[in-house]
Amino acid sequence: MTPQPPAAAGNRPHFTSMPDLALRDLGGAVVWTNDDLFAEAQNLIKTAPAQYQPATFGHKGQVYDGWETRRRRVGGVDQAIVRLGAPGVIYGVVVDTSWFKGNYPPFISVEAAAVEGVVSVDQLLDDVEWVTIVEKTAAEGDTRNPFKVDAKDRFTHVRLTMHPDGGVARFRVHGRGVPNPQFFRYGHFDLAALENGGLITACSNMFYSSPNNLLMPGRARNMGEGWETSRRRDEGNDWVQVRLAGRGQVSLIELDTSYFLGNAPGAAMIRGRDGEDGEWFEMLPRTDLQPDTRHRFVIDLDRPMTEARMDIYPDGGMARFKLYGTLTPDAEADLVEQWERGEA
């Protein structure tokens, strides 16, 4: 029988539905570790769940799909620093010890830092002020250990500490992207993108994959990198709702069904609204879609909005959903003011 990954301990916290800001696919990277002799720390930020094959040995022992350090014979701790793919506010982390049963860390802690610009590892180790966001806490083996974070500051890097050593399969950093608003001043950009502060706020169905995939950067490389719903057996339709980076005006919509061949939606409609209590208005009428196709629609809509909703008919999969436009002058000024006050 093929071994199955462990279930999460208890119910999944709400924060785990938010995007993982540390993912390699979002641009995250493990930039430093003091030790990864048995299994390299870059595995921490892989998108796919950790896999395991028993009795699979390499030169250094059992091969693990995770980060594993040697057994400590002196005092100290083992650490890894991750540069977030999308800097932002962290709502919670998951220290996933899947498949690590006799070699997981008994305790972990997590710190975070905010660093502007591109910095060297030496600067991260010597010149950065780290803030503890998860105190030293017991961890369980072969388990997805969730930890809620209460800090509301914007962070660019996180540091995971194992006390004293061991193995961690995946390290998830769930939160909301908060970019530097200075980058918004140079033409049109994707108001829905995770890295620009876009956020999924509601979704009818995420049976096969997360709607967060819709807002990832670049193009999907396969069907698994998009959003796919289960097959509907009623008269309804599936939908997803997005809060934009800020109040803005959209001039181009992109609906990408790449890699969805027999399961692309037959049609889609896009609506927007200005404020949570605003009335929904039509941006793109119900429009037929083609499978495995990047659809782009230029719209002439002189109307600001803060949220968008995509309805697909009746169900299916979408690789990417992009809304190109500009912030309103007031929204841009507000973001810059918040940034200068150090608010996220």
mmCIF file of C-alpha atoms in Angstrom:
data_model
loop_
_atom_site.group_PDB
_atom_site.id
_atom_site.type_symbol
_atom_site.label_atom_id
_atom_site.label_comp_id
_atom_site.label_asym_id
_atom_site.label_seq_id
_atom_site.Cartn_x
_atom_site.Cartn_y
_atom_site.Cartn_z
ATOM 1 C CA MET A 1 0.000 0.000 0.000
ATOM 2 C CA THR A 2 1.311 3.466 -0.869
ATOM 3 C CA PRO A 3 2.005 5.442 2.339
ATOM 4 C CA GLN A 4 -0.191 8.495 2.819
ATOM 5 C CA PRO A 5 0.883 11.870 4.265
ATOM 6 C CA PRO A 6 -0.285 12.672 7.785
ATOM 7 C CA ALA A 7 -3.386 14.714 8.441
ATOM 8 C CA ALA A 8 -3.108 18.091 10.095
ATOM 9 C CA ALA A 9 -3.487 18.117 13.859
ATOM 10 C CA GLY A 10 -7.077 19.136 14.595
ATOM 11 C CA ASN A 11 -9.066 21.440 12.312
ATOM 12 C CA ARG A 12 -7.192 23.548 9.801
ATOM 13 C CA PRO A 13 -6.924 27.156 11.020
ATOM 14 C CA HIS A 14 -8.534 29.812 8.840
ATOM 15 C CA PHE A 15 -5.175 31.418 8.034
ATOM 16 C CA THR A 16 -4.116 28.356 6.014
ATOM 17 C CA SER A 17 -6.554 29.397 3.275
ATOM 18 C CA MET A 18 -4.427 32.500 2.679
ATOM 19 C CA PRO A 19 -1.564 32.398 0.161
ATOM 20 C CA ASP A 20 1.821 30.987 1.138
ATOM 21 C CA LEU A 21 4.161 33.968 0.788
ATOM 22 C CA ALA A 22 7.277 31.790 0.990
ATOM 23 C CA LEU A 23 6.627 29.532 -1.992
ATOM 24 C CA ARG A 24 9.408 29.075 -4.511
ATOM 25 C CA ASP A 25 6.791 29.528 -7.261
ATOM 26 C CA LEU A 26 6.041 33.003 -5.855
ATOM 27 C CA GLY A 27 9.756 33.880 -5.800
ATOM 28 C CA GLY A 28 10.662 32.699 -2.304
ATOM 29 C CA ALA A 29 14.125 31.340 -1.546
ATOM 30 C CA VAL A 30 16.025 29.752 1.310
ATOM 31 C CA VAL A 31 18.988 32.114 1.428
ATOM 32 C CA TRP A 32 20.909 30.621 4.352
ATOM 33 C CA THR A 33 21.095 27.678 6.719
ATOM 34 C CA ASN A 34 23.756 26.645 9.198
ATOM 35 C CA ASP A 35 23.330 22.945 8.346
ATOM 36 C CA ASP A 36 21.446 20.771 5.866
ATOM 37 C CA LEU A 37 23.720 17.756 5.729
ATOM 38 C CA PHE A 38 21.012 15.110 5.325
ATOM 39 C CA ALA A 39 18.429 17.001 3.233
ATOM 40 C CA GLU A 40 18.680 20.474 1.738
ATOM 41 C CA ALA A 41 16.759 23.387 3.164
ATOM 42 C CA GLN A 42 15.434 24.472 -0.260
ATOM 43 C CA ASN A 43 12.906 21.638 0.052
ATOM 44 C CA LEU A 44 11.097 23.674 2.728
ATOM 45 C CA ILE A 45 9.422 25.947 0.177
ATOM 46 C CA LYS A 46 8.393 23.458 -2.489
ATOM 47 C CA THR A 47 4.781 23.752 -3.569
ATOM 48 C CA ALA A 48 3.873 20.059 -3.559
ATOM 49 C CA PRO A 49 3.342 18.113 -0.307
ATOM 50 C CA ALA A 50 6.361 16.157 0.902
ATOM 51 C CA GLN A 51 6.757 12.652 -0.503
ATOM 52 C CA TYR A 52 8.386 9.597 1.063
ATOM 53 C CA GLN A 53 9.777 6.304 -0.171
ATOM 54 C CA PRO A 54 10.839 3.874 2.584
ATOM 55 C CA ALA A 55 14.268 2.272 2.422
ATOM 56 C CA THR A 56 15.521 4.772 -0.144
ATOM 57 C CA PHE A 57 19.106 5.456 0.830
ATOM 58 C CA GLY A 58 21.687 7.786 -0.631
ATOM 59 C CA HIS A 59 25.274 8.462 0.365
ATOM 60 C CA LYS A 60 24.101 10.369 3.480
ATOM 61 C CA GLY A 61 21.333 7.991 4.578
ATOM 62 C CA GLN A 62 17.553 7.840 4.073
ATOM 63 C CA VAL A 63 16.479 10.334 1.423
ATOM 64 C CA TYR A 64 13.969 12.857 2.806
ATOM 65 C CA ASP A 65 11.897 15.398 0.890
ATOM 66 C CA GLY A 66 12.510 18.140 3.434
ATOM 67 C CA TRP A 67 15.214 19.875 5.461
ATOM 68 C CA GLU A 68 17.223 17.664 7.814
ATOM 69 C CA THR A 69 20.306 18.509 9.851
ATOM 70 C CA ARG A 70 22.870 16.251 11.497
ATOM 71 C CA ARG A 71 22.499 15.131 15.121
ATOM 72 C CA ARG A 72 23.920 17.779 17.430
ATOM 73 C CA ARG A 73 26.662 16.708 19.845
ATOM 74 C CA VAL A 74 27.092 20.195 21.307
ATOM 75 C CA GLY A 75 24.638 22.888 22.402
ATOM 76 C CA GLY A 76 22.948 25.220 19.969
ATOM 77 C CA VAL A 77 20.166 25.273 17.391
ATOM 78 C CA ASP A 78 19.722 24.808 13.650
ATOM 79 C CA GLN A 79 18.256 27.597 11.528
ATOM 80 C CA ALA A 80 17.151 28.467 8.015
ATOM 81 C CA ILE A 81 16.353 31.938 6.636
ATOM 82 C CA VAL A 82 13.689 32.284 3.943
ATOM 83 C CA ARG A 83 13.264 35.363 1.773
ATOM 84 C CA LEU A 84 9.552 35.715 1.117
ATOM 85 C CA GLY A 85 8.473 35.659 -2.504
ATOM 86 C CA ALA A 86 5.902 38.319 -1.653
ATOM 87 C CA PRO A 87 6.711 40.493 1.372
ATOM 88 C CA GLY A 88 3.666 41.085 3.522
ATOM 89 C CA VAL A 89 1.725 40.620 6.736
ATOM 90 C CA ILE A 90 1.997 37.116 8.205
ATOM 91 C CA TYR A 91 -1.174 35.652 9.719
ATOM 92 C CA GLY A 92 0.213 32.228 10.565
ATOM 93 C CA VAL A 93 2.858 29.626 9.768
ATOM 94 C CA VAL A 94 2.800 25.854 9.392
ATOM 95 C CA VAL A 95 5.837 23.786 10.369
ATOM 96 C CA ASP A 96 5.153 20.549 8.527
ATOM 97 C CA THR A 97 7.101 17.557 9.867
ATOM 98 C CA SER A 98 5.480 15.031 7.494
ATOM 99 C CA TRP A 99 7.375 11.711 7.466
ATOM 100 C CA PHE A 100 9.805 12.874 10.160
ATOM 101 C CA LYS A 101 8.955 10.523 13.036
ATOM 102 C CA GLY A 102 12.100 9.809 15.033
ATOM 103 C CA ASN A 103 14.032 12.789 13.761
ATOM 104 C CA TYR A 104 11.739 15.822 14.068
ATOM 105 C CA PRO A 105 12.633 18.849 16.223
ATOM 106 C CA PRO A 106 10.961 18.717 19.662
ATOM 107 C CA PHE A 107 10.686 22.515 19.690
ATOM 108 C CA ILE A 108 10.618 25.252 17.059
ATOM 109 C CA SER A 109 10.504 29.047 16.969
ATOM 110 C CA VAL A 110 10.039 31.570 14.175
ATOM 111 C CA GLU A 111 11.335 35.112 13.744
ATOM 112 C CA ALA A 112 10.737 37.688 11.022
ATOM 113 C CA ALA A 113 12.484 40.781 9.716
ATOM 114 C CA ALA A 114 11.747 43.694 7.381
ATOM 115 C CA VAL A 115 14.597 44.589 5.042
ATOM 116 C CA GLU A 116 14.311 46.889 2.045
ATOM 117 C CA GLY A 117 16.251 46.308 -1.118
ATOM 118 C CA VAL A 118 18.428 43.335 -1.977
ATOM 119 C CA VAL A 119 20.680 42.403 0.933
ATOM 120 C CA SER A 120 23.494 39.919 1.360
ATOM 121 C CA VAL A 121 23.475 36.937 3.705
ATOM 122 C CA ASP A 122 26.100 38.669 5.858
ATOM 123 C CA GLN A 123 23.737 41.593 6.373
ATOM 124 C CA LEU A 124 20.904 39.255 7.325
ATOM 125 C CA LEU A 125 23.107 37.533 9.879
ATOM 126 C CA ASP A 126 24.713 40.642 11.382
ATOM 127 C CA ASP A 127 22.729 43.815 10.714
ATOM 128 C CA VAL A 128 19.044 42.870 10.839
ATOM 129 C CA GLU A 129 16.653 43.158 13.759
ATOM 130 C CA TRP A 130 14.622 39.965 14.085
ATOM 131 C CA VAL A 131 11.184 39.953 15.703
ATOM 132 C CA THR A 132 9.848 36.765 17.311
ATOM 133 C CA ILE A 133 6.482 35.837 15.799
ATOM 134 C CA VAL A 134 6.290 32.286 17.224
ATOM 135 C CA GLU A 135 7.862 31.704 20.627
ATOM 136 C CA LYS A 136 9.773 28.482 21.322
ATOM 137 C CA THR A 137 6.982 25.934 21.157
ATOM 138 C CA ALA A 138 6.708 22.147 21.167
ATOM 139 C CA ALA A 139 6.245 20.506 17.766
ATOM 140 C CA GLU A 140 4.899 17.075 16.910
ATOM 141 C CA GLY A 141 6.420 14.633 14.463
ATOM 142 C CA ASP A 142 4.792 13.546 11.205
ATOM 143 C CA THR A 143 2.289 16.415 11.581
ATOM 144 C CA ARG A 144 1.421 19.757 10.055
ATOM 145 C CA ASN A 145 1.963 22.015 13.073
ATOM 146 C CA PRO A 146 0.047 25.331 12.678
ATOM 147 C CA PHE A 147 0.930 28.473 14.627
ATOM 148 C CA LYS A 148 -1.160 31.650 14.508
ATOM 149 C CA VAL A 149 0.790 34.910 14.259
ATOM 150 C CA ASP A 150 -0.515 38.151 15.775
ATOM 151 C CA ALA A 151 2.088 40.578 14.379
ATOM 152 C CA LYS A 152 0.641 43.052 11.865
ATOM 153 C CA ASP A 153 3.890 44.453 10.491
ATOM 154 C CA ARG A 154 5.168 43.890 6.967
ATOM 155 C CA PHE A 155 8.037 41.393 6.772
ATOM 156 C CA THR A 156 10.396 40.370 3.990
ATOM 157 C CA HIS A 157 12.278 37.459 5.620
ATOM 158 C CA VAL A 158 11.530 34.720 8.149
ATOM 159 C CA ARG A 159 13.899 32.572 10.189
ATOM 160 C CA LEU A 160 12.892 29.079 11.285
ATOM 161 C CA THR A 161 14.758 27.621 14.266
ATOM 162 C CA MET A 162 14.805 23.961 15.273
ATOM 163 C CA HIS A 163 15.617 23.319 18.931
ATOM 164 C CA PRO A 164 18.080 21.634 18.821
ATOM 165 C CA ASP A 165 18.075 19.814 15.438
ATOM 166 C CA GLY A 166 16.051 17.441 13.265
ATOM 167 C CA GLY A 167 13.912 17.565 10.163
ATOM 168 C CA VAL A 168 11.080 19.682 8.753
ATOM 169 C CA ALA A 169 9.393 18.788 5.462
ATOM 170 C CA ARG A 170 7.711 22.060 4.530
ATOM 171 C CA PHE A 171 7.533 25.569 5.989
ATOM 172 C CA ARG A 172 4.413 27.509 5.028
ATOM 173 C CA VAL A 173 4.116 31.256 5.686
ATOM 174 C CA HIS A 174 0.505 32.309 5.141
ATOM 175 C CA GLY A 175 -0.409 35.965 4.806
ATOM 176 C CA ARG A 176 -1.265 38.949 2.647
ATOM 177 C CA GLY A 177 1.170 40.502 0.186
ATOM 178 C CA VAL A 178 2.105 44.136 0.848
ATOM 179 C CA PRO A 179 4.391 45.576 -1.867
ATOM 180 C CA ASN A 180 6.303 48.824 -1.815
ATOM 181 C CA PRO A 181 3.827 51.358 -3.306
ATOM 182 C CA GLN A 182 6.669 53.154 -5.098
ATOM 183 C CA PHE A 183 6.538 50.370 -7.685
ATOM 184 C CA PHE A 184 2.953 51.270 -8.594
ATOM 185 C CA ARG A 185 3.941 54.583 -10.187
ATOM 186 C CA TYR A 186 5.355 53.149 -13.398
ATOM 187 C CA GLY A 187 2.415 52.353 -15.627
ATOM 188 C CA HIS A 188 -0.235 49.664 -15.574
ATOM 189 C CA PHE A 189 0.181 46.635 -13.313
ATOM 190 C CA ASP A 190 -1.857 43.621 -12.248
ATOM 191 C CA LEU A 191 -4.198 44.892 -9.531
ATOM 192 C CA ALA A 192 -5.208 41.325 -8.627
ATOM 193 C CA ALA A 193 -1.739 39.774 -8.249
ATOM 194 C CA LEU A 194 -0.778 38.287 -4.867
ATOM 195 C CA GLU A 195 2.602 39.984 -5.007
ATOM 196 C CA ASN A 196 0.875 43.359 -5.472
ATOM 197 C CA GLY A 197 -1.517 42.884 -2.561
ATOM 198 C CA GLY A 198 -4.424 41.154 -4.286
ATOM 199 C CA LEU A 199 -6.273 38.623 -2.133
ATOM 200 C CA ILE A 200 -8.945 35.963 -2.630
ATOM 201 C CA THR A 201 -11.794 36.796 -0.247
ATOM 202 C CA ALA A 202 -14.438 34.208 -1.202
ATOM 203 C CA CYS A 203 -14.820 31.181 -3.451
ATOM 204 C CA SER A 204 -17.637 28.788 -4.303
ATOM 205 C CA ASN A 205 -15.502 25.659 -4.689
ATOM 206 C CA MET A 206 -11.844 24.648 -4.416
ATOM 207 C CA PHE A 207 -12.140 20.887 -4.615
ATOM 208 C CA TYR A 208 -9.076 20.201 -6.763
ATOM 209 C CA SER A 209 -6.875 23.225 -6.172
ATOM 210 C CA SER A 210 -6.715 26.581 -4.422
ATOM 211 C CA PRO A 211 -8.061 29.773 -6.021
ATOM 212 C CA ASN A 212 -4.877 31.477 -4.761
ATOM 213 C CA ASN A 213 -3.212 29.907 -7.809
ATOM 214 C CA LEU A 214 -5.184 32.297 -10.027
ATOM 215 C CA LEU A 215 -3.191 35.260 -8.697
ATOM 216 C CA MET A 216 0.295 33.752 -8.888
ATOM 217 C CA PRO A 217 2.928 35.443 -11.058
ATOM 218 C CA GLY A 218 3.728 34.435 -14.609
ATOM 219 C CA ARG A 219 2.101 31.643 -16.602
ATOM 220 C CA ALA A 220 0.962 28.309 -15.226
ATOM 221 C CA ARG A 221 3.175 25.371 -16.237
ATOM 222 C CA ASN A 222 0.518 22.678 -15.907
ATOM 223 C CA MET A 223 -3.110 22.185 -14.904
ATOM 224 C CA GLY A 224 -2.172 21.692 -11.256
ATOM 225 C CA GLU A 225 -0.976 25.301 -11.043
ATOM 226 C CA GLY A 226 -4.443 26.729 -11.640
ATOM 227 C CA TRP A 227 -7.830 26.737 -9.868
ATOM 228 C CA GLU A 228 -10.154 23.824 -10.562
ATOM 229 C CA THR A 229 -13.600 23.068 -9.137
ATOM 230 C CA SER A 230 -15.489 19.802 -8.860
ATOM 231 C CA ARG A 231 -18.131 18.944 -11.468
ATOM 232 C CA ARG A 232 -21.451 20.655 -10.761
ATOM 233 C CA ARG A 233 -24.597 18.537 -10.840
ATOM 234 C CA ASP A 234 -27.046 21.411 -10.334
ATOM 235 C CA GLU A 235 -28.114 24.559 -12.167
ATOM 236 C CA GLY A 236 -25.650 26.886 -10.449
ATOM 237 C CA ASN A 237 -22.173 28.070 -11.370
ATOM 238 C CA ASP A 238 -18.819 28.518 -9.647
ATOM 239 C CA TRP A 239 -17.221 31.860 -8.793
ATOM 240 C CA VAL A 240 -14.325 33.538 -7.031
ATOM 241 C CA GLN A 241 -13.998 36.990 -5.470
ATOM 242 C CA VAL A 242 -10.808 39.093 -5.312
ATOM 243 C CA ARG A 243 -9.884 42.168 -3.274
ATOM 244 C CA LEU A 244 -7.593 44.342 -5.386
ATOM 245 C CA ALA A 245 -4.284 45.889 -4.363
ATOM 246 C CA GLY A 246 -6.152 49.158 -3.886
ATOM 247 C CA ARG A 247 -8.958 51.219 -5.377
ATOM 248 C CA GLY A 248 -8.201 51.387 -9.063
ATOM 249 C CA GLN A 249 -9.410 51.375 -12.643
ATOM 250 C CA VAL A 250 -9.056 48.243 -14.760
ATOM 251 C CA SER A 251 -8.415 48.501 -18.488
ATOM 252 C CA LEU A 252 -7.432 44.924 -19.431
ATOM 253 C CA ILE A 253 -8.746 41.556 -18.246
ATOM 254 C CA GLU A 254 -6.877 38.306 -18.778
ATOM 255 C CA LEU A 255 -8.591 34.921 -18.389
ATOM 256 C CA ASP A 256 -6.127 32.110 -19.012
ATOM 257 C CA THR A 257 -7.409 28.532 -19.425
ATOM 258 C CA SER A 258 -3.991 27.143 -20.356
ATOM 259 C CA TYR A 259 -3.687 23.352 -19.786
ATOM 260 C CA PHE A 260 -7.411 23.020 -19.126
ATOM 261 C CA LEU A 261 -8.592 21.022 -22.131
ATOM 262 C CA GLY A 262 -11.668 18.953 -21.295
ATOM 263 C CA ASN A 263 -12.395 20.878 -18.119
ATOM 264 C CA ALA A 264 -12.218 24.567 -19.069
ATOM 265 C CA PRO A 265 -15.304 26.679 -18.266
ATOM 266 C CA GLY A 266 -17.707 27.185 -21.150
ATOM 267 C CA ALA A 267 -18.001 30.891 -20.378
ATOM 268 C CA ALA A 268 -17.110 33.559 -17.822
ATOM 269 C CA MET A 269 -18.424 36.909 -16.606
ATOM 270 C CA ILE A 270 -16.492 39.569 -14.658
ATOM 271 C CA ARG A 271 -18.016 42.129 -12.315
ATOM 272 C CA GLY A 272 -16.581 44.783 -10.028
ATOM 273 C CA ARG A 273 -17.667 46.925 -7.115
ATOM 274 C CA ASP A 274 -16.374 49.958 -5.265
ATOM 275 C CA GLY A 275 -16.315 49.135 -1.561
ATOM 276 C CA GLU A 276 -17.710 46.120 0.301
ATOM 277 C CA ASP A 277 -21.187 47.669 0.334
ATOM 278 C CA GLY A 278 -21.078 48.836 -3.263
ATOM 279 C CA GLU A 279 -23.321 47.490 -6.005
ATOM 280 C CA TRP A 280 -21.794 44.983 -8.410
ATOM 281 C CA PHE A 281 -21.432 46.288 -11.966
ATOM 282 C CA GLU A 282 -20.549 44.492 -15.167
ATOM 283 C CA MET A 283 -16.987 44.673 -16.480
ATOM 284 C CA LEU A 284 -17.107 41.810 -18.984
ATOM 285 C CA PRO A 285 -20.459 40.286 -20.012
ATOM 286 C CA ARG A 286 -20.873 36.549 -20.075
ATOM 287 C CA THR A 287 -18.390 35.525 -22.753
ATOM 288 C CA ASP A 288 -17.630 32.135 -24.304
ATOM 289 C CA LEU A 289 -14.177 30.746 -23.522
ATOM 290 C CA GLN A 290 -11.918 28.343 -25.359
ATOM 291 C CA PRO A 291 -9.930 25.580 -23.691
ATOM 292 C CA ASP A 292 -6.152 25.904 -23.285
ATOM 293 C CA THR A 293 -6.219 29.569 -24.333
ATOM 294 C CA ARG A 294 -5.020 32.897 -22.988
ATOM 295 C CA HIS A 295 -7.962 35.295 -23.428
ATOM 296 C CA ARG A 296 -7.323 39.064 -23.192
ATOM 297 C CA PHE A 297 -10.064 41.702 -23.194
ATOM 298 C CA VAL A 298 -9.461 45.458 -23.412
ATOM 299 C CA ILE A 299 -12.293 47.263 -21.606
ATOM 300 C CA ASP A 300 -13.327 50.901 -21.649
ATOM 301 C CA LEU A 301 -14.641 51.426 -18.138
ATOM 302 C CA ASP A 302 -14.159 54.773 -16.446
ATOM 303 C CA ARG A 303 -15.205 53.505 -13.033
ATOM 304 C CA PRO A 304 -13.057 52.762 -9.964
ATOM 305 C CA MET A 305 -13.330 49.496 -8.055
ATOM 306 C CA THR A 306 -11.884 47.725 -5.020
ATOM 307 C CA GLU A 307 -13.112 44.171 -5.658
ATOM 308 C CA ALA A 308 -13.742 41.883 -8.598
ATOM 309 C CA ARG A 309 -15.787 38.744 -9.044
ATOM 310 C CA MET A 310 -15.301 36.101 -11.730
ATOM 311 C CA ASP A 311 -18.204 33.754 -12.462
ATOM 312 C CA ILE A 312 -17.462 30.677 -14.559
ATOM 313 C CA TYR A 313 -20.179 28.655 -16.266
ATOM 314 C CA PRO A 314 -20.901 26.158 -15.062
ATOM 315 C CA ASP A 315 -17.639 24.909 -13.501
ATOM 316 C CA GLY A 316 -14.114 23.899 -14.476
ATOM 317 C CA GLY A 317 -10.606 25.277 -14.251
ATOM 318 C CA MET A 318 -8.764 28.536 -14.821
ATOM 319 C CA ALA A 319 -4.977 28.953 -14.813
ATOM 320 C CA ARG A 320 -4.687 32.713 -14.197
ATOM 321 C CA PHE A 321 -6.953 35.722 -13.599
ATOM 322 C CA LYS A 322 -5.304 39.107 -14.149
ATOM 323 C CA LEU A 323 -6.705 42.635 -13.986
ATOM 324 C CA TYR A 324 -4.344 45.262 -15.383
ATOM 325 C CA GLY A 325 -4.882 48.892 -14.507
ATOM 326 C CA THR A 326 -3.802 51.755 -12.272
ATOM 327 C CA LEU A 327 -4.563 52.924 -8.765
ATOM 328 C CA THR A 328 -6.646 56.036 -8.302
ATOM 329 C CA PRO A 329 -4.568 59.040 -7.125
ATOM 330 C CA ASP A 330 -6.231 58.914 -3.687
ATOM 331 C CA ALA A 331 -5.548 55.195 -3.288
ATOM 332 C CA GLU A 332 -1.911 55.610 -4.280
ATOM 333 C CA ALA A 333 -1.492 58.517 -1.856
ATOM 334 C CA ASP A 334 -3.074 56.485 0.960
ATOM 335 C CA LEU A 335 -0.749 53.525 0.339
ATOM 336 C CA VAL A 336 2.315 55.767 0.289
ATOM 337 C CA GLU A 337 1.204 57.458 3.523
ATOM 338 C CA GLN A 338 0.646 54.099 5.231
ATOM 339 C CA TRP A 339 4.043 52.950 4.025
ATOM 340 C CA GLU A 340 5.793 56.032 5.382
ATOM 341 C CA ARG A 341 4.053 55.553 8.756
ATOM 342 C CA GLY A 342 5.228 51.947 8.833
ATOM 343 C CA GLU A 343 1.713 50.539 8.613
ATOM 344 C CA ALA A 344 0.845 47.448 6.615
#
